[in-house]
Coordinates of C-alpha atoms and ligand atoms in Angstrom, one line a residue:
M26 CA 92.1 108.4 6.6
T27 CA 95.7 108.2 7.1
N28 CA 98.2 110.0 4.8
R29 CA 99.9 106.7 3.5
A30 CA 103.4 109.1 2.9
S31 CA 103.3 110.8 6.4
K32 CA 105.6 109.1 8.7
V33 CA 103.9 107.6 11.7
T34 CA 105.4 109.2 15.1
T35 CA 104.2 108.0 18.5
K36 CA 101.7 111.1 18.2
T37 CA 100.3 109.8 15.0
F38 CA 99.2 106.2 17.0
L39 CA 97.5 109.3 19.5
Q40 CA 95.6 110.4 16.8
F41 CA 94.6 107.3 15.1
K42 CA 93.1 106.1 18.6
A43 CA 91.0 109.1 18.9
R44 CA 89.9 108.9 15.1
G45 CA 89.3 105.4 16.2
E46 CA 91.2 104.2 13.1
K47 CA 93.1 100.8 13.7
L48 CA 96.8 100.9 13.4
A49 CA 98.7 97.7 11.9
L50 CA 101.9 96.4 13.0
L51 CA 104.5 93.4 12.3
T52 CA 108.0 92.5 13.8
A53 CA 111.0 92.5 11.3
Y54 CA 114.4 91.9 12.3
D55 CA 115.9 92.6 8.9
W56 CA 116.5 95.3 6.1
L57 CA 114.5 93.3 3.6
T58 CA 111.3 92.4 5.7
A59 CA 110.8 96.0 7.0
R60 CA 111.6 97.8 3.5
L61 CA 108.9 95.1 2.4
L62 CA 106.3 96.1 5.2
D63 CA 107.1 100.0 4.9
D64 CA 106.3 99.8 0.9
C65 CA 102.9 98.3 2.0
G66 CA 102.5 100.7 4.8
I67 CA 102.4 99.5 7.8
D68 CA 101.8 102.0 10.8
G69 CA 104.7 100.1 13.2
I70 CA 107.8 97.7 12.9
L71 CA 108.3 95.8 16.2
V72 CA 112.2 94.5 16.6
G73 CA 111.1 91.7 19.0
D74 CA 112.6 89.4 21.5
S75 CA 110.7 86.4 19.9
A76 CA 113.5 87.1 16.9
N77 CA 115.4 84.4 19.8
M78 CA 112.9 81.9 18.7
V79 CA 112.2 82.0 15.1
F80 CA 115.5 83.7 14.3
Y81 CA 117.7 82.3 16.4
G82 CA 116.0 79.4 17.1
Q83 CA 116.2 79.2 21.0
P84 CA 113.6 77.6 23.3
T85 CA 112.2 81.5 25.0
T86 CA 113.0 85.0 24.4
L87 CA 115.5 85.2 27.5
S88 CA 118.7 84.5 26.1
I89 CA 118.7 87.7 23.6
S90 CA 121.7 90.1 24.3
M91 CA 121.0 94.2 23.9
D92 CA 123.9 93.8 21.3
Q93 CA 122.0 91.3 19.5
L94 CA 118.5 93.4 19.2
I95 CA 120.4 96.2 18.2
Y96 CA 122.4 94.8 15.5
H97 CA 118.5 94.1 14.1
T98 CA 117.4 97.5 15.0
R99 CA 119.7 98.8 12.8
A100 CA 119.0 97.1 10.2
V101 CA 115.3 97.5 10.8
A102 CA 115.6 101.4 10.8
Q103 CA 117.3 101.6 7.6
A104 CA 114.9 100.6 6.2
A105 CA 111.6 102.1 7.4
K106 CA 111.1 105.6 5.9
R107 CA 107.6 105.7 7.4
A108 CA 107.0 103.0 9.9
L109 CA 107.5 103.6 13.8
V110 CA 110.6 101.7 14.9
I111 CA 110.1 99.8 18.1
G112 CA 113.0 98.4 19.8
D113 CA 112.0 95.3 22.8
M114 CA 114.6 95.6 25.5
P115 CA 115.3 92.3 26.0
F116 CA 115.3 90.4 29.5
M117 CA 117.2 92.2 32.3
S118 CA 118.2 95.0 30.4
Y119 CA 115.5 97.0 32.4
Q120 CA 114.1 94.9 35.3
V121 CA 117.5 95.6 38.0
D122 CA 116.8 99.5 38.3
A123 CA 115.7 102.2 36.4
Q124 CA 118.9 103.9 35.8
E125 CA 120.5 100.9 33.7
A126 CA 117.2 101.0 32.2
L127 CA 117.7 104.4 31.1
R128 CA 120.6 103.5 29.3
N129 CA 119.6 100.4 27.4
A130 CA 117.0 102.4 26.5
G131 CA 119.1 104.9 25.3
R132 CA 121.1 102.7 23.5
F133 CA 118.2 101.5 20.9
L134 CA 117.4 105.1 19.9
K135 CA 121.3 106.2 19.6
E136 CA 122.5 103.0 18.6
G137 CA 120.2 101.1 16.8
G138 CA 118.0 104.1 15.4
A139 CA 114.9 103.0 16.7
E140 CA 112.2 105.9 17.7
A141 CA 110.5 103.5 21.0
V142 CA 111.2 101.2 23.5
K143 CA 108.8 98.3 24.5
V144 CA 108.9 96.5 28.0
E145 CA 106.7 94.0 29.7
G146 CA 105.3 94.3 32.8
G147 CA 102.6 95.9 34.9
K148 CA 102.3 98.4 37.5
E149 CA 105.6 97.3 39.4
I150 CA 107.4 98.8 36.2
V151 CA 106.0 102.3 36.3
P152 CA 109.0 104.2 37.9
T153 CA 111.2 102.5 35.1
V154 CA 108.6 103.8 32.8
E155 CA 108.8 107.4 33.8
R156 CA 112.6 107.5 34.5
L157 CA 112.5 106.3 29.9
V158 CA 109.4 108.8 29.0
G159 CA 110.9 111.8 31.1
T160 CA 114.6 111.4 29.7
G161 CA 112.3 112.0 26.4
I162 CA 112.2 108.1 25.4
P163 CA 109.3 107.2 24.1
V164 CA 107.4 103.7 25.8
M165 CA 105.3 101.2 24.7
G166 CA 103.7 98.8 27.7
H167 CA 103.0 95.0 27.5
I168 CA 101.0 93.0 29.5
G169 CA 98.8 89.8 29.9
L170 CA 101.0 87.0 28.6
V171 CA 104.9 87.9 29.1
P172 CA 107.1 85.9 27.4
Q173 CA 110.0 87.1 29.5
S174 CA 108.0 85.4 32.7
V175 CA 107.4 82.7 30.8
H176 CA 109.3 80.6 34.0
R177 CA 107.2 82.2 36.4
F178 CA 104.0 81.2 34.9
G179 CA 105.1 77.7 34.1
G180 CA 104.4 78.3 30.0
Y181 CA 102.6 80.4 27.6
G182 CA 99.0 80.3 29.1
I183 CA 96.3 83.0 28.3
R184 CA 96.3 85.7 31.2
G185 CA 93.5 87.4 33.0
K186 CA 90.9 84.9 33.6
S187 CA 90.8 85.0 37.4
K188 CA 89.5 88.0 38.5
E189 CA 92.7 89.0 41.1
E190 CA 94.3 88.9 37.5
A191 CA 92.2 90.6 35.2
D192 CA 92.3 94.0 37.9
Y193 CA 95.7 93.4 38.0
L194 CA 95.9 93.8 34.2
W195 CA 93.0 96.8 34.5
E196 CA 95.2 98.8 37.2
S197 CA 98.3 97.9 35.2
A198 CA 97.2 99.2 31.9
I199 CA 95.8 102.9 33.8
L200 CA 99.1 103.1 35.5
L201 CA 101.1 102.4 32.6
Q202 CA 99.0 105.2 30.5
D203 CA 99.3 107.6 33.7
A204 CA 103.2 106.9 33.5
G205 CA 103.6 107.8 29.7
C206 CA 103.4 105.0 27.7
F207 CA 102.3 106.3 24.1
S208 CA 100.8 102.7 23.7
L209 CA 100.1 99.3 25.3
V210 CA 100.8 95.2 23.7
L211 CA 97.6 93.4 25.4
E212 CA 98.8 89.5 24.7
K213 CA 97.0 86.9 24.9
I214 CA 94.1 87.8 27.8
P215 CA 90.4 87.5 27.0
A216 CA 88.6 90.0 24.8
D217 CA 85.9 91.2 26.8
L218 CA 88.9 91.9 29.1
A219 CA 91.3 93.4 26.3
Q220 CA 87.4 95.6 25.0
R221 CA 87.6 97.2 28.5
I222 CA 91.0 98.1 29.0
S223 CA 90.8 99.3 25.3
K224 CA 87.7 101.8 26.1
E225 CA 89.9 102.8 29.2
L226 CA 92.6 104.4 27.9
R227 CA 93.1 107.2 25.9
I228 CA 96.2 105.7 24.4
P229 CA 96.4 102.9 21.8
T230 CA 96.2 99.2 22.5
I231 CA 97.5 96.8 20.3
G232 CA 96.6 93.1 20.2
I233 CA 97.8 89.7 19.9
G234 CA 95.4 87.2 20.7
A235 CA 93.5 89.9 22.9
G236 CA 90.3 89.6 20.2
P237 CA 89.0 92.5 17.3
H238 CA 87.8 95.2 19.7
C239 CA 92.2 96.8 20.4
D240 CA 93.1 99.6 19.0
G241 CA 95.2 97.9 16.4
Q242 CA 96.6 94.1 16.3
I243 CA 100.6 92.8 16.0
L244 CA 102.2 89.5 14.8
V245 CA 105.3 88.2 14.3
V246 CA 105.9 88.1 10.7
Q247 CA 107.5 85.0 10.2
D248 CA 104.4 83.0 11.8
M249 CA 101.8 84.9 9.7
L250 CA 103.5 84.3 6.7
G251 CA 103.3 80.6 8.0
L252 CA 107.3 80.4 7.9
F253 CA 107.5 79.1 11.4
E254 CA 106.1 75.7 11.5
E255 CA 107.2 74.6 15.1
F256 CA 103.8 75.1 16.4
K257 CA 101.5 78.0 16.0
P258 CA 99.4 79.5 18.3
K259 CA 95.4 80.1 18.4
F260 CA 95.7 83.6 17.2
V261 CA 97.8 83.3 14.5
R262 CA 96.1 83.6 11.1
H263 CA 98.3 82.2 8.1
Y264 CA 98.6 85.2 5.9
A265 CA 100.6 82.5 3.4
K266 CA 101.8 79.0 3.8
L267 CA 105.3 79.8 2.6
A268 CA 107.5 77.2 4.5
P269 CA 106.2 74.8 2.1
Q270 CA 106.9 76.7 -1.2
V271 CA 110.1 77.9 0.3
K272 CA 111.3 73.8 0.9
E273 CA 109.5 73.4 -3.0
A274 CA 112.1 76.1 -4.5
F275 CA 114.9 74.8 -2.1
H276 CA 114.3 71.5 -3.3
R277 CA 114.1 72.2 -7.0
Y278 CA 117.7 74.3 -6.8
I279 CA 119.7 71.2 -5.1
D280 CA 117.9 68.9 -8.4
D281 CA 119.0 71.3 -11.1
V282 CA 122.1 71.7 -9.3
K283 CA 122.7 68.1 -9.2
G284 CA 121.3 66.8 -13.0
G285 CA 123.5 69.4 -14.6
N286 CA 120.4 72.4 -15.3
F287 CA 121.7 75.3 -13.1
P288 CA 123.0 77.4 -14.5
S289 CA 121.5 77.2 -18.5
P290 CA 123.8 79.3 -20.7
E291 CA 121.3 82.4 -20.6
E292 CA 122.6 82.3 -17.3
S293 CA 126.6 82.0 -18.1
Y294 CA 128.4 84.6 -19.3
Ligands
KIV318 O1 108.9 89.7 20.7 C1 107.8 89.8 20.1 O2 108.0 89.9 18.7 C2 106.4 90.7 20.7 C3 105.4 90.8 20.1 C4 104.8 89.3 19.8 C5 104.2 91.5 20.9 O3 106.5 91.1 22.0

């Protein structure tokens, strides 16, 4: 079993895989959430571009900027003593060319305090991954449903069901590993395809909607806490249903203030 006190690094990720031990990751965008996660022994914290939807209330992940994600990464990195902190590279921060990708990835480490970055895409982004890894920046890949390509695919449907798509994902997984990725997110693909990819790779696969055979799992923290109420994908498990509890607390506070029941003499100086 893992020593819960020791710092998780990209090397630790590979050791987990070699031992057959699962990796548990969640997202965070703020210091307090990251601190709670780190206290509980989470292995990795992704400062995901999902922040654009669940923090900023935007309809997609596309419009979040480098500056916004670096701001959130700095807050998370400040709290995470054990967990590996991964900064999610926003749409158009790495797609133009490898040079610009390198400059932006470097900002995540230098300004944000991240220890790795994540990029979406298959075999077409191999040259970029090679450039980042070759410069000493660890890269987590992300294939399957890639939310930054929502308009290309016309939605957030499952990927990898046709033979053509499954072949593309299989080939991409191997090429991304060979390019130097230390782990690979598999999002919303059939469980048997994720199992075959996970068996084939030396690096750990991190599933989200990719079944139980991945080497680790990740969820968006506001989803698993039942805080985000706009929609619930099938792959999300609610470990708490906080939205109704939080609303109940807000209602009680409002009633107490309006009814003159807060603060009490004990809560006053
Ligand atoms: O942005 C994000 O939170 C992600 C995870 C869901 C993998 O990319």
